[in-house]
Amino acid sequence: MAQVSIRNVALHFTSRRVGTVTALENLSLEIPDKQFAVIVGPSGCGKSSLLHLVAGLTEVSAGGCYVDDEVVTDPGADRGMVFQNYSLFPWLTVRKNVEFGLSIQNISADQRAQRAQHYIHAVGLNGFEDAYSSQLSGGMQQRAAIARALANDPQVLLMDEPFGALDSQTRTIMQELLLRIWEREQKTVLFVTHDIDEALFLGDVVYVMSGRPGTIVDSVGVTLERPRHYEMVTSSEFIELKRRIMVNLHREVEQAMMQNQEHLIG
Amino acid sequence: MTRLFTPKRSIPRSVEIGVGTAVAGSALLTWCLLSYLQLVSGAFLPRPDEVWTAFVKVLSNGSLFEHMQVSLTEIYIGFFLSSIIAVPLGIFMGSYRIVAAAIEPLVNFMRYLPVTALIPLLILWIGIGIEQKIAVIFLGTFFQQIVLCADVSANVSDDLYRVSYTLGVNRRQVITRVMLPATLPGVMDTLRVTMGWAWTFLVVAELVAASAGLGYMILQAMRGLHPATIFVGIFTIGILGLLTDLVFKMAKRWLLPWTVVH
């Protein structure tokens, strides 16, 4: 069980140059156990900040994040995270990267190797166990990062635009790969992206976020059946959902841009 | 041909070795021409064979090794003492605001103070023995190492720390599991660069006041008007520097395999 609740969360930054900025305001979200929840929003709306709050990497200014009704105060191994820029440890091989979390928990070398091998296989990196990240392509690095997060067996998987830096063909393959793994592992996922196709293809529910201060303006239940295949992005159902999100998002992006202009002029 | 003059393009191995040999060879040739044809007086520029004779002499009477041993002892002790304190301090200064707040003002003052300006004071305080040379090398490299290591550690990606926290690392473990390995390549580069500076400080210190060492050997040779021995001293320092650099390169290959694979 891992239910994520975000209750009336606000986040303020204070910087010397622009004063206090409200990144998130009065944001609430209930993500039931084993749901694949996706957040889309204009860039700079605070999507990543929201993930950092759930991960416990940043402190909320008001409200709280809860996992199974337990308030988040610090980062922990129960909430695994995958970042946009891969962030593998460059001094470790793929195998050692995947084993990293397990070695922190003092799990025996045998078990560590077994678990690591399982997830390396699951993400299709067999044969690259002893490679360093500098020897891998972006897609392969992100596979390793996903394997590393999963090997730790977190209850919640937080993904911060993990495929944003990949070319579109690789991205499609990675999305399908992620879905196959998720269908087997059945974890609660909170996935952030600005790509509507990606959001609909992956998610059970897609939350649309407003520009700054970020808050949830729409939640779209994705009724596409699972397991999903990439041809579904051309189905009429998919396009109907996409239209709805686009209209919302377009308005938010426009408003965000206007705000930025005012900011620059003012 | 155009390939040779395109920025950052690779060139054939044969050309690479060829031009390197040609430049070094013409430097040697110029030296031979100037000295053997007496274009420059022998009192200033020794002939290569004189340098060789001088080399054999200081080698056979053991004085070269004595001076080398003194210089190497001074430089390695000074450099080692400085590194074991400055490297961790610098790493912490770059990563912990509290450490930076505490020592940055002092460090920034000291790093712009040329250590050569301190030599007279150090002679007054601790004499002209080996301790003084060690102190010069220590003070010369210490503050530079702190600043360079702080820079290395400040540049470690935030995401590496973040991802390690989400994998269950605590604030104490993050030092050994992330901070140290992430800074190691930069620290090695820092050591390599500051080792070069340490040689400069050593020779300056030995030229000012010493009773042994390669710098002292050079100075004595000047006083006795033996330019050939001066050349021997200079070549010895150059070769020792080259060897030290080679050791650093090999250590990098061995300690930091991930930085050399492609």
XYZ file of C-alpha atoms in Angstrom:
528
model
C 0.000 0.000 0.000
C 1.216 3.420 -0.856
C -1.252 6.181 -1.169
C 0.136 9.644 -1.783
C -1.771 12.642 -0.468
C -0.789 16.201 -1.153
C -2.867 18.461 1.041
C -3.146 22.238 0.629
C 0.524 22.530 -0.195
C 2.195 25.879 -0.813
C 5.779 26.615 -1.685
C 7.425 30.030 -1.540
C 10.940 30.932 -2.584
C 12.736 33.990 -1.418
C 15.529 35.346 -3.532
C 17.365 38.612 -3.206
C 16.719 39.626 -6.789
C 12.986 39.082 -7.179
C 11.805 38.872 -3.589
C 9.300 36.215 -2.586
C 7.963 33.995 -5.348
C 4.977 31.710 -4.849
C 5.763 28.561 -6.811
C 2.839 26.438 -5.618
C -0.350 27.476 -3.918
C -3.120 25.566 -2.221
C -2.388 22.412 -4.187
C -4.161 19.201 -3.265
C -3.909 15.802 -4.900
C -4.941 12.296 -3.897
C -3.123 9.479 -5.625
C -4.498 6.071 -4.713
C -2.293 3.015 -4.297
C -0.817 1.612 -7.549
C -2.068 4.483 -9.646
C 0.005 5.907 -12.465
C -0.584 9.622 -12.026
C 0.829 12.133 -14.513
C 1.142 15.867 -14.053
C 1.371 18.090 -17.136
C 1.919 21.796 -16.983
C 3.685 24.707 -18.645
C 7.420 24.969 -18.016
C 8.255 26.781 -14.809
C 4.890 25.970 -13.229
C 6.473 24.111 -10.331
C 5.893 20.504 -11.472
C 9.408 19.499 -10.493
C 9.146 21.382 -7.218
C 6.047 19.364 -6.404
C 7.969 16.113 -6.914
C 10.787 17.399 -4.738
C 8.251 18.076 -1.986
C 6.881 14.537 -2.130
C 10.447 13.192 -2.211
C 11.219 15.274 0.880
C 14.073 17.087 -0.875
C 12.400 20.462 -0.323
C 10.308 21.565 2.644
C 6.741 22.709 2.118
C 5.916 26.288 3.096
C 2.381 25.273 4.083
C 0.274 22.124 4.046
C 1.846 18.698 3.818
C 2.643 15.636 1.732
C 1.659 12.236 3.092
C 2.480 8.695 2.110
C -0.069 6.341 3.698
C -1.065 9.155 6.041
C 2.472 9.562 7.297
C 3.786 13.077 6.800
C 6.899 13.519 4.636
C 9.704 15.283 6.486
C 12.858 13.878 4.907
C 13.856 11.994 1.791
C 13.740 8.236 2.137
C 14.210 5.013 0.239
C 10.418 4.455 0.177
C 10.141 7.208 -2.451
C 12.459 6.479 -5.364
C 13.151 9.173 -7.928
C 14.277 9.325 -11.537
C 15.638 12.656 -12.790
C 15.641 14.176 -16.250
C 19.400 14.250 -16.627
C 19.913 10.574 -15.693
C 22.205 11.380 -12.737
C 23.964 8.040 -12.633
C 26.998 7.999 -10.372
C 29.792 8.320 -12.948
C 32.327 6.486 -10.772
C 30.197 3.355 -10.568
C 29.462 0.748 -13.212
C 25.871 0.074 -14.247
C 25.749 -2.879 -11.862
C 27.108 -0.849 -8.930
C 24.719 1.991 -9.688
C 21.763 -0.381 -9.592
C 23.074 -1.945 -6.372
C 23.683 1.446 -4.742
C 20.491 1.671 -2.691
C 20.763 -1.966 -1.627
C 24.328 -1.512 -0.431
C 23.145 1.356 1.779
C 20.682 -1.037 3.410
C 23.446 -3.577 4.078
C 21.839 -6.253 1.962
C 24.152 -9.214 1.352
C 26.282 -9.156 -1.783
C 24.551 -12.257 -3.144
C 21.081 -10.817 -2.861
C 22.293 -7.476 -4.151
C 23.732 -9.038 -7.287
C 20.580 -11.050 -7.842
C 18.234 -8.076 -7.486
C 20.466 -5.874 -9.628
C 20.642 -8.487 -12.359
C 16.857 -8.837 -12.332
C 16.309 -5.132 -12.967
C 19.202 -4.776 -15.390
C 17.506 -7.529 -17.363
C 14.090 -5.850 -16.993
C 15.355 -2.630 -18.575
C 17.268 -4.514 -21.267
C 20.806 -3.621 -20.262
C 22.239 -7.147 -20.282
C 25.830 -7.042 -21.415
C 26.367 -3.507 -20.108
C 26.677 -4.384 -16.418
C 30.316 -3.326 -16.247
C 30.013 -0.181 -18.354
C 30.368 3.307 -16.875
C 27.702 5.919 -17.592
C 30.088 7.839 -19.874
C 30.041 4.820 -22.181
C 26.238 4.723 -22.463
C 23.793 6.617 -24.652
C 21.177 8.848 -23.025
C 18.472 6.217 -23.367
C 20.661 3.543 -21.828
C 21.634 5.824 -18.956
C 17.983 6.446 -18.200
C 17.271 2.697 -18.298
C 19.995 2.219 -15.721
C 18.571 5.044 -13.600
C 15.132 3.419 -13.696
C 16.634 0.059 -12.749
C 18.475 1.731 -9.879
C 15.276 3.297 -8.543
C 13.291 0.042 -8.861
C 15.953 -2.236 -7.380
C 15.493 -0.343 -4.130
C 11.844 -1.474 -4.125
C 10.323 1.937 -3.311
C 6.631 2.218 -2.572
C 6.323 5.316 -4.710
C 8.199 6.114 -7.887
C 8.670 9.823 -8.642
C 9.688 10.621 -12.208
C 10.774 14.123 -13.163
C 10.524 14.410 -16.965
C 12.699 11.309 -17.246
C 12.438 11.066 -21.031
C 12.557 14.805 -21.749
C 16.135 14.778 -23.023
C 15.726 11.746 -25.300
C 15.021 11.763 -29.028
C 11.423 10.951 -29.899
C 12.002 7.365 -31.116
C 13.960 6.460 -28.007
C 11.317 8.180 -25.884
C 8.535 6.014 -27.330
C 10.512 2.865 -26.639
C 11.264 3.991 -23.100
C 7.602 4.776 -22.416
C 6.566 1.295 -23.499
C 9.376 -0.212 -21.454
C 8.262 1.719 -18.394
C 4.671 0.596 -18.829
C 5.661 -3.086 -19.151
C 7.679 -2.833 -15.954
C 4.958 -0.905 -14.126
C 2.305 -3.428 -15.130
C 4.414 -6.107 -13.444
C 5.559 -4.112 -10.417
C 2.322 -2.248 -9.708
C 3.793 0.735 -7.920
C 2.286 4.105 -7.245
C 3.860 6.450 -9.801
C 3.894 10.220 -9.912
C 5.205 11.245 -13.315
C 5.848 14.816 -14.424
C 6.034 15.881 -18.071
C 5.153 18.696 -20.453
C 4.356 16.228 -23.258
C 0.598 15.589 -23.503
C 0.985 12.448 -25.649
C 3.342 11.009 -23.090
C 0.995 11.885 -20.237
C -2.025 10.207 -21.865
C -0.097 7.192 -23.084
C 1.269 6.436 -19.621
C -1.226 7.659 -17.070
C -4.354 6.452 -15.329
C -5.100 10.049 -14.500
C -3.596 13.195 -15.988
C -3.542 16.300 -13.803
C -3.201 19.637 -15.555
C -1.287 22.246 -13.652
C -1.612 26.000 -14.013
C 1.223 28.444 -14.495
C 2.782 30.071 -11.450
C 1.544 29.886 -8.773
C 1.039 26.261 -9.690
C -2.182 24.555 -8.774
C -4.277 21.744 -10.287
C -6.826 23.067 -12.783
C -8.129 19.831 -14.308
C -7.930 16.102 -13.779
C -8.555 13.807 -16.706
C -9.270 10.111 -16.185
C -7.619 8.153 -18.992
C -10.000 5.413 -20.056
C -7.690 3.789 -22.605
C -7.437 0.094 -21.862
C -4.259 -1.563 -20.650
C -1.882 -2.941 -21.697
C -1.312 0.034 -23.935
C 0.344 0.056 -27.326
C 1.685 2.971 -29.198
C -0.914 2.802 -31.993
C -3.419 4.003 -29.399
C -2.149 7.569 -29.764
C -4.069 7.712 -33.057
C -7.380 6.445 -31.634
C -10.325 8.857 -31.477
C -10.582 8.399 -27.725
C -6.956 9.467 -27.289
C -7.412 12.485 -29.540
C -10.550 13.558 -27.686
C -8.681 13.495 -24.363
C -5.725 15.252 -25.901
C -7.949 18.041 -27.201
C -9.336 18.631 -23.722
C -5.898 18.838 -22.124
C -4.496 20.977 -24.925
C -7.200 23.593 -24.548
C -6.526 23.809 -20.831
C -2.781 23.765 -21.177
C -2.716 26.257 -24.017
C -4.562 28.770 -21.893
C -2.196 28.185 -19.007
C 0.911 28.494 -21.165
C -0.374 31.746 -22.655
C -1.115 33.147 -19.225
C 2.271 32.062 -17.964
C 3.962 33.811 -20.871
C 1.977 36.999 -20.299
C 2.941 36.896 -16.650
C 6.588 36.529 -17.557
C 6.365 39.480 -19.905
C 4.778 41.631 -17.252
C 7.536 40.499 -14.980
C 10.181 41.577 -17.450
C 8.534 44.877 -18.278
C 7.541 45.628 -14.682
C 46.469 19.457 -45.377
C 43.313 21.391 -44.449
C 42.732 18.720 -41.796
C 45.918 19.747 -39.983
C 44.674 23.304 -39.534
C 41.058 22.628 -38.615
C 40.397 23.262 -34.899
C 40.111 20.118 -32.746
C 40.520 17.669 -35.678
C 42.745 14.670 -35.018
C 46.002 14.370 -36.949
C 47.902 11.236 -38.037
C 50.104 9.659 -35.375
C 53.180 9.958 -37.616
C 52.680 13.710 -38.001
C 52.116 14.044 -34.255
C 55.431 12.360 -33.408
C 57.193 14.035 -36.320
C 56.436 17.655 -35.375
C 57.184 17.000 -31.692
C 60.582 15.526 -32.538
C 61.319 18.289 -35.030
C 60.696 21.089 -32.509
C 62.649 19.416 -29.704
C 65.394 18.485 -32.176
C 65.753 22.006 -33.528
C 66.006 23.368 -29.980
C 68.871 20.937 -29.379
C 70.396 21.795 -32.739
C 70.269 25.536 -31.997
C 71.994 24.880 -28.689
C 74.737 22.863 -30.466
C 75.242 25.520 -33.150
C 75.406 28.382 -30.653
C 77.866 26.588 -28.367
C 80.114 24.616 -30.748
C 80.485 27.505 -33.196
C 81.276 29.783 -30.214
C 78.464 32.158 -31.181
C 77.812 32.525 -27.456
C 80.706 32.536 -25.023
C 81.316 29.285 -23.144
C 81.155 31.258 -19.894
C 77.400 31.690 -20.460
C 76.324 28.741 -22.588
C 78.041 25.392 -21.960
C 78.486 22.863 -24.749
C 76.335 19.711 -24.568
C 79.420 17.557 -23.983
C 80.464 19.774 -21.052
C 77.027 19.335 -19.537
C 77.371 15.574 -19.965
C 80.827 15.621 -18.316
C 79.461 17.709 -15.435
C 76.554 15.314 -15.117
C 78.841 12.274 -14.927
C 80.952 14.068 -12.322
C 78.145 15.014 -9.932
C 76.642 11.578 -10.456
C 79.860 9.691 -9.657
C 80.814 11.763 -6.609
C 77.288 11.301 -5.250
C 76.523 14.999 -4.816
C 73.674 14.969 -7.349
C 71.872 12.255 -5.409
C 72.472 14.032 -2.115
C 70.951 17.270 -3.413
C 68.141 15.397 -5.125
C 67.346 13.517 -1.963
C 67.184 16.734 0.070
C 64.931 18.434 -2.471
C 62.654 15.436 -2.868
C 62.323 14.987 0.896
C 61.411 18.652 1.331
C 58.904 18.695 -1.470
C 57.195 15.425 -0.608
C 56.835 16.176 3.101
C 55.610 19.728 2.468
C 53.249 18.637 -0.271
C 51.932 15.653 1.669
C 51.274 17.655 4.850
C 49.517 20.342 2.873
C 47.410 17.907 0.846
C 46.109 15.797 3.729
C 44.721 18.893 5.432
C 43.838 21.131 2.483
C 41.997 18.555 0.368
C 39.323 17.572 2.909
C 39.066 21.156 4.148
C 38.603 22.423 0.598
C 36.011 19.766 -0.214
C 34.024 20.711 2.871
C 34.416 24.416 2.181
C 32.882 23.935 -1.268
C 29.955 21.899 0.014
C 29.114 23.224 3.474
C 28.191 26.876 3.774
C 29.179 26.855 7.442
C 32.771 25.810 6.673
C 32.981 28.388 3.876
C 31.699 31.122 6.187
C 34.310 30.191 8.784
C 37.479 29.964 6.712
C 36.851 31.747 3.423
C 37.937 35.235 4.593
C 41.263 33.947 5.900
C 41.857 31.677 2.918
C 41.137 34.437 0.426
C 43.561 36.740 2.183
C 46.319 34.149 2.292
C 45.930 32.881 -1.273
C 46.793 36.252 -2.782
C 49.859 36.591 -0.583
C 52.814 35.266 -2.603
C 54.574 32.711 -0.447
C 57.902 34.146 -1.594
C 57.067 37.253 0.434
C 57.006 35.062 3.539
C 60.440 33.509 2.990
C 62.389 36.138 4.979
C 59.963 35.821 7.873
C 60.198 32.041 7.785
C 64.009 32.199 7.809
C 63.806 34.443 10.844
C 61.433 32.078 12.605
C 62.718 28.638 11.692
C 66.132 29.111 10.069
C 67.354 27.799 6.736
C 67.066 24.072 7.354
C 64.720 21.530 5.857
C 61.853 22.702 8.120
C 61.873 26.092 6.465
C 61.624 24.601 2.956
C 58.776 22.397 4.100
C 57.037 25.444 5.557
C 57.447 27.370 2.287
C 56.019 24.510 0.222
C 53.230 23.969 2.724
C 52.174 27.620 2.801
C 52.555 27.972 -0.948
C 50.330 25.028 -1.846
C 47.946 24.840 1.127
C 45.669 27.798 0.386
C 45.683 27.190 -3.353
C 44.675 23.579 -2.787
C 41.833 24.639 -0.509
C 40.422 27.046 -3.072
C 40.781 24.640 -5.995
C 39.245 21.722 -4.080
C 36.404 23.942 -2.866
C 35.666 24.791 -6.467
C 35.667 21.123 -7.442
C 33.282 20.199 -4.666
C 30.960 23.172 -5.251
C 30.552 21.957 -8.828
C 29.271 18.492 -7.916
C 25.790 18.212 -9.426
C 22.941 18.721 -6.946
C 21.102 15.856 -8.612
C 23.763 13.369 -7.490
C 23.061 14.338 -3.885
C 19.308 14.353 -4.431
C 19.257 10.958 -6.065
C 21.406 9.476 -3.303
C 18.997 10.799 -0.648
C 16.079 9.159 -2.441
C 18.071 5.909 -2.410
C 18.305 6.036 1.369
C 21.641 7.751 2.019
C 21.828 9.865 5.178
C 23.783 13.074 5.770
C 26.832 11.257 7.104
C 26.939 8.581 4.402
C 26.620 11.174 1.673
C 30.209 12.268 2.365
C 31.784 8.905 1.648
C 29.262 7.656 -0.886
C 28.864 10.762 -3.041
C 30.993 13.761 -2.084
C 34.393 12.035 -2.045
C 34.071 9.898 -5.172
C 32.445 12.761 -7.082
C 35.308 15.138 -6.243
C 38.145 12.655 -6.705
C 38.926 13.403 -10.380
C 39.029 17.154 -9.713
C 41.143 16.635 -6.599
C 43.649 14.598 -8.601
C 43.908 17.409 -11.153
C 44.401 19.889 -8.319
C 47.210 17.813 -6.835
C 48.890 17.521 -10.211
C 48.770 21.253 -10.829
C 49.860 22.280 -7.329
C 52.723 19.776 -7.406
C 54.122 21.796 -10.306
C 53.853 24.977 -8.240
C 55.494 23.259 -5.277
C 58.628 22.697 -7.387
C 58.781 26.432 -8.094
C 58.443 27.336 -4.420
C 61.083 24.779 -3.477
C 63.680 26.082 -5.914
C 63.009 29.685 -4.929
C 63.387 28.794 -1.253
C 66.622 26.937 -1.934
C 68.010 29.794 -4.020
C 67.358 32.260 -1.198
C 68.918 30.299 1.624
C 69.908 26.661 1.871
C 72.799 24.348 2.598
C 71.732 21.560 0.264
C 69.247 20.795 -2.493
C 69.040 21.187 -6.258
C 68.395 24.932 -6.052
C 71.424 25.261 -3.794
C 73.475 23.201 -6.255
C 72.518 25.579 -9.062
C 73.376 28.607 -6.969
C 76.778 27.197 -5.997
C 77.505 26.427 -9.644
C 76.729 30.020 -10.522
C 79.082 31.292 -7.867
C 81.823 28.981 -9.133
C 81.088 29.961 -12.742
C 80.134 26.428 -13.816
C 77.299 26.947 -16.266
C 77.449 23.243 -17.192
C 76.506 22.249 -13.639
C 73.681 24.817 -13.663
C 72.356 23.040 -16.740
C 72.614 19.676 -14.986
C 70.552 21.074 -12.105
C 67.919 22.504 -14.413
C 67.622 19.303 -16.437
C 67.361 17.242 -13.258
C 64.480 19.376 -11.973
C 62.769 19.178 -15.345
C 63.060 15.402 -15.502
C 61.902 14.956 -11.895
C 58.873 17.109 -12.692
C 58.157 15.017 -15.774
C 58.385 11.797 -13.747
C 56.054 13.172 -11.056
C 53.548 14.074 -13.733
C 53.811 10.561 -15.138
C 53.071 9.116 -11.707
C 49.951 11.294 -11.481
C 48.826 10.130 -14.915
C 49.297 6.489 -13.949
C 47.530 7.015 -10.623
C 44.578 8.494 -12.502
C 44.363 5.446 -14.753
C 44.477 3.181 -11.739
C 42.326 5.101 -9.234
C 39.824 6.704 -11.588
C 39.107 4.146 -14.312
C 35.793 5.824 -15.189
C 37.551 8.998 -16.311
C 39.716 7.245 -18.892
C 37.184 4.952 -20.635
C 35.438 6.063 -23.802
